[in-house]
Amino acid sequence: MKTYLIEIKLNKELKEVEVTAQETLLEILRNKLGAIDVKDGCGKGDCGACAVLLDGKAVNSCLTLALQANGKEVTTLRGIGNEKNPHPIQNSFVKHGAVQCGFCTAGMVVIAKAFLNQNQNPSRQEIREAISGNLCRCTGYEKIIDAIQNMALESKS
Ligand code: FES
Ligand code: FES
């Protein structure tokens, strides 16, 4: 099968990787670049667990072809924050009990980051709309909304 050499900046590190025309960004991130912090949920755009930032814009990586990321910057959960150096959004999720099984958390944090970059003073309804493509089976969403709203409030204080 024909392959193409693409270059992406993954969490600020330049990577070159051979991809086929059919491979998704999710597949190459997890299987070829070791980015298992990107979650493989439904694989068809329904759950939002696989969200990453592509040049700062949130996308579902299962619906994005690897070729579409060529020459672009990809930020995953780990590029936002990690165990040693968590992002305030991650701290807010922990503080507000917004992490239960964790299935949705990577995608939720990525979406929250992209959203808060655009809207520093969101209403609960705006947050609801922002996370409407992300499924959470555990929290009933209210704790996630609390976490995102409080993060916005705290960053203003
Ligand atoms: S794995 Fe991509 S939206 Fe569910
Ligand atoms: S914390 Fe379990 S799916 Fe959201």
mmCIF file of C-alpha atoms and ligand atoms in Angstrom:
data_model
loop_
_atom_site.group_PDB
_atom_site.id
_atom_site.type_symbol
_atom_site.label_atom_id
_atom_site.label_comp_id
_atom_site.label_asym_id
_atom_site.label_seq_id
_atom_site.Cartn_x
_atom_site.Cartn_y
_atom_site.Cartn_z
ATOM 1 C CA MET A 1 0.000 0.000 0.000
ATOM 2 C CA LYS A 2 1.312 3.430 -0.899
ATOM 3 C CA THR A 3 2.570 5.475 2.050
ATOM 4 C CA TYR A 4 3.352 9.142 2.517
ATOM 5 C CA LEU A 5 5.889 10.733 4.848
ATOM 6 C CA ILE A 6 4.225 13.452 6.885
ATOM 7 C CA GLU A 7 5.600 15.838 9.457
ATOM 8 C CA ILE A 8 3.642 16.953 12.487
ATOM 9 C CA LYS A 9 4.542 18.882 15.594
ATOM 10 C CA LEU A 10 3.194 16.663 18.368
ATOM 11 C CA ASN A 11 3.076 18.438 21.726
ATOM 12 C CA LYS A 12 5.852 20.753 20.479
ATOM 13 C CA GLU A 13 8.108 17.912 19.233
ATOM 14 C CA LEU A 14 8.660 17.516 15.513
ATOM 15 C CA LYS A 15 7.761 14.010 14.298
ATOM 16 C CA GLU A 16 7.989 12.354 10.913
ATOM 17 C CA VAL A 17 5.768 9.382 10.254
ATOM 18 C CA GLU A 18 4.795 7.184 7.283
ATOM 19 C CA VAL A 19 1.053 7.041 6.801
ATOM 20 C CA THR A 20 -1.370 5.624 4.286
ATOM 21 C CA ALA A 21 -4.134 7.666 2.711
ATOM 22 C CA GLN A 22 -6.711 5.742 4.783
ATOM 23 C CA GLU A 23 -5.155 6.055 8.229
ATOM 24 C CA THR A 24 -6.776 8.381 10.711
ATOM 25 C CA LEU A 25 -4.958 10.810 12.926
ATOM 26 C CA LEU A 26 -6.203 8.756 15.898
ATOM 27 C CA GLU A 27 -4.596 5.585 14.498
ATOM 28 C CA ILE A 28 -1.202 7.109 13.882
ATOM 29 C CA LEU A 29 -1.154 8.990 17.180
ATOM 30 C CA ARG A 30 -1.849 5.843 19.181
ATOM 31 C CA ASN A 31 -0.207 3.160 17.047
ATOM 32 C CA LYS A 32 2.793 4.922 15.532
ATOM 33 C CA LEU A 33 3.571 7.838 17.818
ATOM 34 C CA GLY A 34 2.798 6.354 21.238
ATOM 35 C CA ALA A 35 0.233 9.008 22.130
ATOM 36 C CA ILE A 36 -2.052 6.656 24.052
ATOM 37 C CA ASP A 37 -3.365 9.576 26.065
ATOM 38 C CA VAL A 38 -5.627 10.087 23.030
ATOM 39 C CA LYS A 39 -8.555 7.787 23.725
ATOM 40 C CA ASP A 40 -10.095 5.472 21.152
ATOM 41 C CA GLY A 41 -13.768 5.431 22.001
ATOM 42 C CA CYS A 42 -16.347 4.885 19.270
ATOM 43 C CA GLY A 43 -14.063 5.457 16.270
ATOM 44 C CA LYS A 44 -16.871 7.174 14.361
ATOM 45 C CA GLY A 45 -17.332 10.673 15.708
ATOM 46 C CA ASP A 46 -19.973 9.952 18.348
ATOM 47 C CA CYS A 47 -18.162 10.236 21.702
ATOM 48 C CA GLY A 48 -15.478 12.953 21.562
ATOM 49 C CA ALA A 49 -13.010 10.852 23.577
ATOM 50 C CA CYS A 50 -10.386 11.157 20.825
ATOM 51 C CA ALA A 51 -10.373 14.970 20.670
ATOM 52 C CA VAL A 52 -7.063 16.727 20.021
ATOM 53 C CA LEU A 53 -6.132 20.263 19.058
ATOM 54 C CA LEU A 54 -5.110 20.656 15.433
ATOM 55 C CA ASP A 55 -3.441 24.042 15.058
ATOM 56 C CA GLY A 56 -5.354 25.043 18.197
ATOM 57 C CA LYS A 57 -8.783 23.907 16.975
ATOM 58 C CA ALA A 58 -10.480 20.922 18.603
ATOM 59 C CA VAL A 59 -11.146 18.006 16.226
ATOM 60 C CA ASN A 60 -12.161 14.396 16.642
ATOM 61 C CA SER A 61 -8.988 12.592 15.618
ATOM 62 C CA CYS A 62 -10.975 9.500 14.549
ATOM 63 C CA LEU A 63 -12.643 11.597 11.848
ATOM 64 C CA THR A 64 -9.432 13.340 10.742
ATOM 65 C CA LEU A 65 -7.134 11.719 8.208
ATOM 66 C CA ALA A 66 -3.489 11.597 9.194
ATOM 67 C CA LEU A 67 -2.671 13.318 5.909
ATOM 68 C CA GLN A 68 -4.776 16.309 6.981
ATOM 69 C CA ALA A 69 -2.393 16.871 9.897
ATOM 70 C CA ASN A 70 0.678 17.156 7.678
ATOM 71 C CA GLY A 71 2.641 20.292 8.563
ATOM 72 C CA LYS A 72 0.346 21.067 11.498
ATOM 73 C CA GLU A 73 0.603 21.271 15.238
ATOM 74 C CA VAL A 74 -1.182 18.518 17.179
ATOM 75 C CA THR A 75 -1.771 18.948 20.901
ATOM 76 C CA THR A 76 -3.032 16.027 22.955
ATOM 77 C CA LEU A 77 -3.999 15.867 26.617
ATOM 78 C CA ARG A 78 -0.341 15.439 27.582
ATOM 79 C CA GLY A 79 0.578 18.551 25.668
ATOM 80 C CA ILE A 80 -1.900 20.477 27.800
ATOM 81 C CA GLY A 81 -0.670 19.100 31.119
ATOM 82 C CA ASN A 82 0.646 15.964 32.772
ATOM 83 C CA GLU A 83 0.956 14.370 36.201
ATOM 84 C CA LYS A 84 3.996 16.449 37.143
ATOM 85 C CA ASN A 85 2.744 19.668 35.677
ATOM 86 C CA PRO A 86 -1.046 19.592 35.455
ATOM 87 C CA HIS A 87 -2.908 22.351 33.673
ATOM 88 C CA PRO A 88 -5.339 24.351 35.866
ATOM 89 C CA ILE A 89 -8.199 22.786 33.862
ATOM 90 C CA GLN A 90 -7.039 19.335 34.970
ATOM 91 C CA ASN A 91 -6.758 20.507 38.568
ATOM 92 C CA SER A 92 -10.251 21.925 38.346
ATOM 93 C CA PHE A 93 -11.617 18.591 37.033
ATOM 94 C CA VAL A 94 -10.071 16.795 40.004
ATOM 95 C CA LYS A 95 -11.231 19.434 42.491
ATOM 96 C CA HIS A 96 -14.842 19.275 41.298
ATOM 97 C CA GLY A 97 -15.096 15.491 41.065
ATOM 98 C CA ALA A 98 -15.419 15.655 37.273
ATOM 99 C CA VAL A 99 -13.247 12.559 36.739
ATOM 100 C CA GLN A 100 -14.856 9.236 37.504
ATOM 101 C CA CYS A 101 -14.032 6.321 35.178
ATOM 102 C CA GLY A 102 -11.910 8.682 33.050
ATOM 103 C CA PHE A 103 -13.196 7.437 29.678
ATOM 104 C CA CYS A 104 -14.259 10.917 28.608
ATOM 105 C CA THR A 105 -11.698 12.985 30.489
ATOM 106 C CA ALA A 106 -8.965 13.411 27.878
ATOM 107 C CA GLY A 107 -11.465 14.606 25.300
ATOM 108 C CA MET A 108 -13.298 16.808 27.794
ATOM 109 C CA VAL A 109 -10.076 18.553 28.877
ATOM 110 C CA VAL A 110 -9.040 19.124 25.253
ATOM 111 C CA ILE A 111 -12.467 20.554 24.387
ATOM 112 C CA ALA A 112 -12.460 22.693 27.541
ATOM 113 C CA LYS A 113 -9.036 24.100 26.646
ATOM 114 C CA ALA A 114 -10.110 25.063 23.124
ATOM 115 C CA PHE A 115 -13.379 26.508 24.431
ATOM 116 C CA LEU A 116 -11.850 28.562 27.258
ATOM 117 C CA ASN A 117 -9.287 29.988 24.823
ATOM 118 C CA GLN A 118 -12.254 31.518 22.975
ATOM 119 C CA ASN A 119 -14.584 32.302 25.875
ATOM 120 C CA GLN A 120 -13.190 33.287 29.271
ATOM 121 C CA ASN A 121 -16.581 34.079 30.780
ATOM 122 C CA PRO A 122 -18.890 31.255 29.744
ATOM 123 C CA SER A 123 -22.411 30.625 30.951
ATOM 124 C CA ARG A 124 -23.414 27.085 31.939
ATOM 125 C CA GLN A 125 -25.467 26.859 28.749
ATOM 126 C CA GLU A 126 -22.440 27.820 26.623
ATOM 127 C CA ILE A 127 -20.352 25.181 28.379
ATOM 128 C CA ARG A 128 -23.123 22.618 27.801
ATOM 129 C CA GLU A 129 -23.072 23.433 24.095
ATOM 130 C CA ALA A 130 -19.256 23.310 23.950
ATOM 131 C CA ILE A 131 -19.153 19.783 25.399
ATOM 132 C CA SER A 132 -22.257 18.544 23.590
ATOM 133 C CA GLY A 133 -20.179 16.298 21.315
ATOM 134 C CA ASN A 134 -18.486 14.587 24.273
ATOM 135 C CA LEU A 135 -20.182 11.683 25.997
ATOM 136 C CA CYS A 136 -19.793 11.071 29.706
ATOM 137 C CA ARG A 137 -21.382 7.957 31.145
ATOM 138 C CA CYS A 138 -20.624 8.726 34.797
ATOM 139 C CA THR A 139 -20.869 12.286 35.997
ATOM 140 C CA GLY A 140 -24.224 13.523 34.715
ATOM 141 C CA TYR A 141 -22.156 16.383 33.219
ATOM 142 C CA GLU A 142 -22.868 18.830 36.069
ATOM 143 C CA LYS A 143 -19.485 18.290 37.722
ATOM 144 C CA ILE A 144 -17.716 18.743 34.408
ATOM 145 C CA ILE A 145 -19.608 21.990 33.842
ATOM 146 C CA ASP A 146 -18.709 23.082 37.407
ATOM 147 C CA ALA A 147 -15.041 22.323 36.698
ATOM 148 C CA ILE A 148 -14.963 24.307 33.471
ATOM 149 C CA GLN A 149 -16.931 27.239 34.869
ATOM 150 C CA ASN A 150 -14.841 27.471 38.030
ATOM 151 C CA MET A 151 -11.660 27.275 36.008
ATOM 152 C CA ALA A 152 -12.882 30.282 34.017
ATOM 153 C CA LEU A 153 -13.833 32.180 37.206
ATOM 154 C CA GLU A 154 -10.560 31.379 38.965
ATOM 155 C CA SER A 155 -8.426 32.433 36.033
ATOM 156 C CA LYS A 156 -10.098 35.876 36.156
ATOM 157 C CA SER A 157 -9.586 36.356 39.891
HETATM 158 S S1 FES B 1 -13.400 7.912 19.172
HETATM 159 FE FE1 FES B 1 -13.555 9.699 18.011
HETATM 160 S S2 FES B 1 -15.493 10.523 18.466
HETATM 161 FE FE2 FES B 1 -15.458 8.600 19.513
HETATM 162 S S1 FES B 2 -16.017 10.059 33.835
HETATM 163 FE FE1 FES B 2 -16.699 8.133 33.054
HETATM 164 S S2 FES B 2 -17.386 8.623 31.087
HETATM 165 FE FE2 FES B 2 -17.001 10.546 31.956
#
